[in-house]
PDB file of C-alpha atoms in Angstrom:
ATOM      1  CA  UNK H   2       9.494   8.208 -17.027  1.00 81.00           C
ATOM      2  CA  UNK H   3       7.098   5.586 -15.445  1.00 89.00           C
ATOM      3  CA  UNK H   4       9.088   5.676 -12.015  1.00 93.00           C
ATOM      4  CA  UNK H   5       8.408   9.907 -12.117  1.00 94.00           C
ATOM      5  CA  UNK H   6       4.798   9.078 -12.957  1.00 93.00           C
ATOM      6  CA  UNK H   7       3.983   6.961 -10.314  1.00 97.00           C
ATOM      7  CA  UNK H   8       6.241   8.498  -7.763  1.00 97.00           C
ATOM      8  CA  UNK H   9       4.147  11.840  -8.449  1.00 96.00           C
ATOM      9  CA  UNK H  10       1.345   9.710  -7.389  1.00 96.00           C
ATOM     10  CA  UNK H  11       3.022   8.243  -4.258  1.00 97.00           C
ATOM     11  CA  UNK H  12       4.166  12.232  -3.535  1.00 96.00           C
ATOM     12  CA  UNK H  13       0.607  13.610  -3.716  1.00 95.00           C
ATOM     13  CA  UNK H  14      -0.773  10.219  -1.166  1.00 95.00           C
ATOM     14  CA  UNK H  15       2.209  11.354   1.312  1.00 91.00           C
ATOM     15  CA  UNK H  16       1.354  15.398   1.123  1.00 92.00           C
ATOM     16  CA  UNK H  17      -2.622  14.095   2.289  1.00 92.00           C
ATOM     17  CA  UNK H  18      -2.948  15.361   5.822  1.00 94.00           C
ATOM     18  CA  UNK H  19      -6.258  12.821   6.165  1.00 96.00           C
ATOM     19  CA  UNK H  20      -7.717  10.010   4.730  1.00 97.00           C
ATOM     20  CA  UNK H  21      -8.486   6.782   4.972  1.00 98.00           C
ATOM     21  CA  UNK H  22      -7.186   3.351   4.027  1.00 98.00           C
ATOM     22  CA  UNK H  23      -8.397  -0.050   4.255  1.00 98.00           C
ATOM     23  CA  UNK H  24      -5.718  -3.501   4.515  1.00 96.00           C
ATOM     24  CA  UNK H  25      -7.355  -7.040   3.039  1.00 95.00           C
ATOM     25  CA  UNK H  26      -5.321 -10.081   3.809  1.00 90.00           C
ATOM     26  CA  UNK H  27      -4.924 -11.931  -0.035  1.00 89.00           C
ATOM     27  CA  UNK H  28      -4.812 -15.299  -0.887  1.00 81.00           C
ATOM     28  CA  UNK H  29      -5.514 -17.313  -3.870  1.00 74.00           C
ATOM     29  CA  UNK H  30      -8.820 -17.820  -2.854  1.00 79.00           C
ATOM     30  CA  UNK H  31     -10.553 -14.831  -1.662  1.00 84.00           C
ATOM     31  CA  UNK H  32      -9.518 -11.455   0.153  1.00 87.00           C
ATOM     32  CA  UNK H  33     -10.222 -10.556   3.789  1.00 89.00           C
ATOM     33  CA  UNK H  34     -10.803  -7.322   5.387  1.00 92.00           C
ATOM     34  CA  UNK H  35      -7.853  -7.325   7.881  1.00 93.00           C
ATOM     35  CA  UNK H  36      -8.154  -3.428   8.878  1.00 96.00           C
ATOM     36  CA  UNK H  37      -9.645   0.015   8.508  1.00 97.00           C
ATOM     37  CA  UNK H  38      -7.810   2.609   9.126  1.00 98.00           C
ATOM     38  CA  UNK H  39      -9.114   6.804   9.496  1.00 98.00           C
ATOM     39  CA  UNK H  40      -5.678   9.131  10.058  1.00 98.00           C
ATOM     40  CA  UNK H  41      -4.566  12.294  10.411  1.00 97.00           C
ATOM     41  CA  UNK H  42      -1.415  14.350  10.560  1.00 96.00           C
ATOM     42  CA  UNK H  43      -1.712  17.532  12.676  1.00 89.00           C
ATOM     43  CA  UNK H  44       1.609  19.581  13.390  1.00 86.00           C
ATOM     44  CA  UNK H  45       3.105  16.327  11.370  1.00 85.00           C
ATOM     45  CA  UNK H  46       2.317  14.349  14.217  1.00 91.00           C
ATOM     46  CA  UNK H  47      -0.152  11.415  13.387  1.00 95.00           C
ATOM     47  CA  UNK H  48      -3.414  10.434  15.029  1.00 96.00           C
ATOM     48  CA  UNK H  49      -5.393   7.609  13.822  1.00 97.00           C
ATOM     49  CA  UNK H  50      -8.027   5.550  14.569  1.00 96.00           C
ATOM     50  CA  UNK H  51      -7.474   1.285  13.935  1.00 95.00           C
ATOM     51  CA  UNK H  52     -10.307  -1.095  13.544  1.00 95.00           C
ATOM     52  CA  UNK H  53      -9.035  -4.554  12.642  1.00 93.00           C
ATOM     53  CA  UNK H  54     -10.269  -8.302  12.668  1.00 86.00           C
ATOM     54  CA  UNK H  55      -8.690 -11.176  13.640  1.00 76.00           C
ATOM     55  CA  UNK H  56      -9.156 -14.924  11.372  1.00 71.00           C
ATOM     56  CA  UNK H  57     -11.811 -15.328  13.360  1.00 76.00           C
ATOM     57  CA  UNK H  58     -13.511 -12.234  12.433  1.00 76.00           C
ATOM     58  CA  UNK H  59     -13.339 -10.906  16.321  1.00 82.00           C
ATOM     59  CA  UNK H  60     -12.884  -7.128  16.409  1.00 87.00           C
ATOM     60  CA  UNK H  61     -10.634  -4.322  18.159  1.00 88.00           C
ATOM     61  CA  UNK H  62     -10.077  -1.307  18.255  1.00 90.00           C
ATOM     62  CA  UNK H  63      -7.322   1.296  19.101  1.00 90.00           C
ATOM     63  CA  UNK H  64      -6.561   4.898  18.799  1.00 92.00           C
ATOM     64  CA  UNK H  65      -2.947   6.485  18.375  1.00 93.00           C
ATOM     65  CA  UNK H  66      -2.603   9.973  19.515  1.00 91.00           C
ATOM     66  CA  UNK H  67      -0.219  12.419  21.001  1.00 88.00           C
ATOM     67  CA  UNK H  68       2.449  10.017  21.062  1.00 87.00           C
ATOM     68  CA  UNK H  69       0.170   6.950  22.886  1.00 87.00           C
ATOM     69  CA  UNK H  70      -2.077   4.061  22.271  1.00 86.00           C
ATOM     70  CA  UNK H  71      -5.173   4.141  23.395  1.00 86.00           C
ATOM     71  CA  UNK H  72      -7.609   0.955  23.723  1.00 82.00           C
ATOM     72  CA  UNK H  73     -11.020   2.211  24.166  1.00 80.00           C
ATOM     73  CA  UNK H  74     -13.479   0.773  26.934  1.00 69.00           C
ATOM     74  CA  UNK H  75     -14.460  -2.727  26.968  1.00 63.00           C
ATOM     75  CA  UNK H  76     -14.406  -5.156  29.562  1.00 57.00           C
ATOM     76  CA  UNK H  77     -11.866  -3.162  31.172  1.00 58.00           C
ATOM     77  CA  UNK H  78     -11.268   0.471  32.002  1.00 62.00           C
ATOM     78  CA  UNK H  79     -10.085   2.126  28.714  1.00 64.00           C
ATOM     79  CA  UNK H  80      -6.302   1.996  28.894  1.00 70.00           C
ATOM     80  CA  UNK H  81      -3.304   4.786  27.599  1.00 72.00           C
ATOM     81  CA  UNK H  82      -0.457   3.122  27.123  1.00 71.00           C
ATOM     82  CA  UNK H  83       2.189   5.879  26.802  1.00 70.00           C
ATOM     83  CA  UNK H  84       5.498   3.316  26.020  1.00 66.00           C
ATOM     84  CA  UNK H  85       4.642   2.184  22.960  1.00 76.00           C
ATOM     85  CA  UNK H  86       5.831   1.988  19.314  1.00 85.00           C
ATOM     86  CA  UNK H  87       6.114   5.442  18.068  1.00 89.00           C
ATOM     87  CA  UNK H  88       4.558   6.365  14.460  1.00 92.00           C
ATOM     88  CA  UNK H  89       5.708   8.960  12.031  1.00 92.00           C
ATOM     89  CA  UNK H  90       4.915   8.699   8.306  1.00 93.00           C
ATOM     90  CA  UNK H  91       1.693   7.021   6.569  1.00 95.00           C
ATOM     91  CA  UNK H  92       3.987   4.434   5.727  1.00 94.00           C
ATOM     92  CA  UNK H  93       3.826   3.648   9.444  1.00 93.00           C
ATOM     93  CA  UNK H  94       0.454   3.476   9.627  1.00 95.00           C
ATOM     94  CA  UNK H  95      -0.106   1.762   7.241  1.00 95.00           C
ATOM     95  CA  UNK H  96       3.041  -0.863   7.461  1.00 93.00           C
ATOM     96  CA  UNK H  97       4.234  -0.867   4.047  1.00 93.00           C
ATOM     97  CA  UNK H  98       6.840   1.331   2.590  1.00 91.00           C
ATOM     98  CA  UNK H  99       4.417   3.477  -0.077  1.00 93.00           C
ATOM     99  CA  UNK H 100       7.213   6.487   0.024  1.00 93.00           C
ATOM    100  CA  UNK H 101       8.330   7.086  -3.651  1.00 94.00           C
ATOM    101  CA  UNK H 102      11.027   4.768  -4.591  1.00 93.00           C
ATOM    102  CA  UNK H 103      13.884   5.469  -6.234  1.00 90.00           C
ATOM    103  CA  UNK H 104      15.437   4.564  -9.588  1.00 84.00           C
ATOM    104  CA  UNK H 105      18.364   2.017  -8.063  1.00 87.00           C
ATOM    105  CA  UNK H 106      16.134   0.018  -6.215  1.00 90.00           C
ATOM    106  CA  UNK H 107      13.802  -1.026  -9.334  1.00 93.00           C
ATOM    107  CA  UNK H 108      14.590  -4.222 -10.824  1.00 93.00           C
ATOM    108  CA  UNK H 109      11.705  -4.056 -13.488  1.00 95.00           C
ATOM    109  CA  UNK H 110       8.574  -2.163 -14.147  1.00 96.00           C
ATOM    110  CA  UNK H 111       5.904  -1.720 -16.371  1.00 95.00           C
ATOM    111  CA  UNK H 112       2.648   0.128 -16.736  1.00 96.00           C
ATOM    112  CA  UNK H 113      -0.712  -1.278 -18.455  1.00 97.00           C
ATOM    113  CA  UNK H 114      -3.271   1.308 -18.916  1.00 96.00           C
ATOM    114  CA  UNK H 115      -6.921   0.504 -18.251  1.00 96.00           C
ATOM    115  CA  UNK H 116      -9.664   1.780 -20.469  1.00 96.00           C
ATOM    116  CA  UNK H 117     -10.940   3.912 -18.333  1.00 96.00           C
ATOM    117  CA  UNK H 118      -7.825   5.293 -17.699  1.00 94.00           C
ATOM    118  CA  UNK H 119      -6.268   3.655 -14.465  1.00 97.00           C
ATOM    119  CA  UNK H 120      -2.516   2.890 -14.636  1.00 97.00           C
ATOM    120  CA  UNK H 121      -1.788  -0.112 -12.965  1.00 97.00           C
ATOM    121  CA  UNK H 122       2.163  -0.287 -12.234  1.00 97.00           C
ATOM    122  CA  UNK H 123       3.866  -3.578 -11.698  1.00 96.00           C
ATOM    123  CA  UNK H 124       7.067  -3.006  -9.791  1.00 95.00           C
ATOM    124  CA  UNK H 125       9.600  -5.947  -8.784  1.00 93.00           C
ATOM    125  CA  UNK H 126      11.912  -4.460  -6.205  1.00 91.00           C
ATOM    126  CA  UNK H 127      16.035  -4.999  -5.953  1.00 88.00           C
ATOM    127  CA  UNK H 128      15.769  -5.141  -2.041  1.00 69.00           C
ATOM    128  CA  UNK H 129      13.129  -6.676   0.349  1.00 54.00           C
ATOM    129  CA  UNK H 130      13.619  -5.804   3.605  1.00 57.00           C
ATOM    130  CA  UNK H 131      12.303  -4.472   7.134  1.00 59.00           C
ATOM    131  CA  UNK H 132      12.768  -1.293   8.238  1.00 61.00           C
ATOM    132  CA  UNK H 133      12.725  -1.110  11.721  1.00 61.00           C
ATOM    133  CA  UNK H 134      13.765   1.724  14.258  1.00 67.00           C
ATOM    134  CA  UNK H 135      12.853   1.147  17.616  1.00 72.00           C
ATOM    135  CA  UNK H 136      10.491   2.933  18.832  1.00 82.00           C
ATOM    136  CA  UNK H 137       9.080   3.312  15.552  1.00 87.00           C
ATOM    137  CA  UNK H 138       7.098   1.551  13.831  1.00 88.00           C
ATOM    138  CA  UNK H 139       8.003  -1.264  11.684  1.00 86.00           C
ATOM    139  CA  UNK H 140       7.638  -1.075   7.605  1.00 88.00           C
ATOM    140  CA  UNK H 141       7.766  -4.077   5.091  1.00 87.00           C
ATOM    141  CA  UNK H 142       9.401  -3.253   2.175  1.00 85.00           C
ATOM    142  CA  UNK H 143       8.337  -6.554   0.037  1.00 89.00           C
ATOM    143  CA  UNK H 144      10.021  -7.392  -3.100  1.00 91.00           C
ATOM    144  CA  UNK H 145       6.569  -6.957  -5.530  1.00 93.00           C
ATOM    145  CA  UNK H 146       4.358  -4.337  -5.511  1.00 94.00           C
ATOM    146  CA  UNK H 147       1.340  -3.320  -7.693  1.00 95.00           C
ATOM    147  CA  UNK H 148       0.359   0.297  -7.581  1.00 97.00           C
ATOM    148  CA  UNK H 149      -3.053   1.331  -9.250  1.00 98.00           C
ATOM    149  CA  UNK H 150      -3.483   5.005 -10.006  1.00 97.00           C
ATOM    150  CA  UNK H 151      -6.520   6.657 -10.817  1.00 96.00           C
ATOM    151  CA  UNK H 152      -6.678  10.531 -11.609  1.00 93.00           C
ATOM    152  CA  UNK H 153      -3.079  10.959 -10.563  1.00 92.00           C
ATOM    153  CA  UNK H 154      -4.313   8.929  -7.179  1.00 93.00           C
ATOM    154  CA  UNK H 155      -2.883   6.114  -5.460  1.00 97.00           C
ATOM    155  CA  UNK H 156      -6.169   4.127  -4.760  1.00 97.00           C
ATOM    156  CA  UNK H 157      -4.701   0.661  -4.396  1.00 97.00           C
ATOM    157  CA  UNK H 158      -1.415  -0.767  -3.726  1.00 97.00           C
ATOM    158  CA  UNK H 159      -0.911  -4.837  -3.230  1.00 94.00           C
ATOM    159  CA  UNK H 160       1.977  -5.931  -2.153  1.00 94.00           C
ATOM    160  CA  UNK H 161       4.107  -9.421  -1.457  1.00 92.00           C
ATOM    161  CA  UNK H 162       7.099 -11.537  -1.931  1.00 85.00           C
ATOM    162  CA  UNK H 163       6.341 -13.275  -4.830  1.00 77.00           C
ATOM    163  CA  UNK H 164       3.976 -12.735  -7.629  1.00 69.00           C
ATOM    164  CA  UNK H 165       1.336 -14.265  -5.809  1.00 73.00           C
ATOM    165  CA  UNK H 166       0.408 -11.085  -3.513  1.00 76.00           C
ATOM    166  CA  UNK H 167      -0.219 -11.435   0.001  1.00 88.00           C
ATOM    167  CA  UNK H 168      -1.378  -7.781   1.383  1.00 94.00           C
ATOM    168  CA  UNK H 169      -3.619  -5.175  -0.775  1.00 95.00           C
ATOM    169  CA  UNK H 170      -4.017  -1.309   0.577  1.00 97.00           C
ATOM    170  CA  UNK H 171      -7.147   0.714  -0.572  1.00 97.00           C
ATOM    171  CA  UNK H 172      -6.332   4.650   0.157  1.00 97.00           C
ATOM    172  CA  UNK H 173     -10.227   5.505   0.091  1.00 95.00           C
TER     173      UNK H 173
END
């Protein structure tokens, strides 16, 4: 019953054709913005704009669409670059596996309600693994996850290898 719950969720983030997202770097000691992401599928094809930041808090900036990569102007002409890693799903976009999972690959899982309703789903995973089908893009699959739902939303997933999380998602 919790896996349907949260996988109705995941379903509903999946079905978005555009939205937002931001990806913060964890660490026991603070967060970092790593990423903000704007997408959108049209004719199931994605297009999406990707602002990031390095450590050193330098910026850049890329756009995917039709198929190519395109770094805006800068000191340089801006460049298409039309051989590049192909992108499909949101998963892809936003480099961790948030398709609904399925009931074999959950090795425990519980569900602690907030008081003002959130669900916050702890997940441990059977499998951690890489996905990766060149030319596509690749998608970590890592062995914990944390889903917070609010109003039947995904709004937050973090994510890592142990139960000290390394990667959050905020679906804005």
């Amino acid at each position: 019953m919790l896996a349907e719950t949260l996988n109705q969720a995941l379903t509903a983030l999946q079905e978005q054709q555009t939205g937002q997202l931001k990806i913060f770097n964890v660490n026991v000691e603070k967060e970092s913005l790593s990423a903000e992401i704007a997408y959108a599928f049209e004719d199931g094809m994605p297009t999406f704009t990707h602002r990031g930041w390095n450590a050193e808090g330098e910026k850049s900036e890329y756009q995917y669409q039709d198929g190519k990569l395109i770094i805006p102007e800068g000191d340089l002409p801006e460049t298409t670059i039309e051989n590049t890693t192909q992108y499909r799903t949101l998963s892809e976009i936003a480099g961790v596996d948030i398709m609904p999972i399925q009931q074999g690959e959950i090795q425990t899982m519980d569900c602690q309600l907030l008081q003002d309703g959130t669900q916050v789903y702890t997940v441990e995973m059977k499998q951690s693994d890489v996905r990766e089908e060149e030319p596509y893009a690749s998608v970590w699959a890592p062995k914990y996850r944390r889903y917070v739902v609010k109003e039947g939303r995904l709004a937050e997933l973090e994510v890592g290898d142990s139960q000290t999380y390394t990667m959050k998602i905020q679906f804005l």
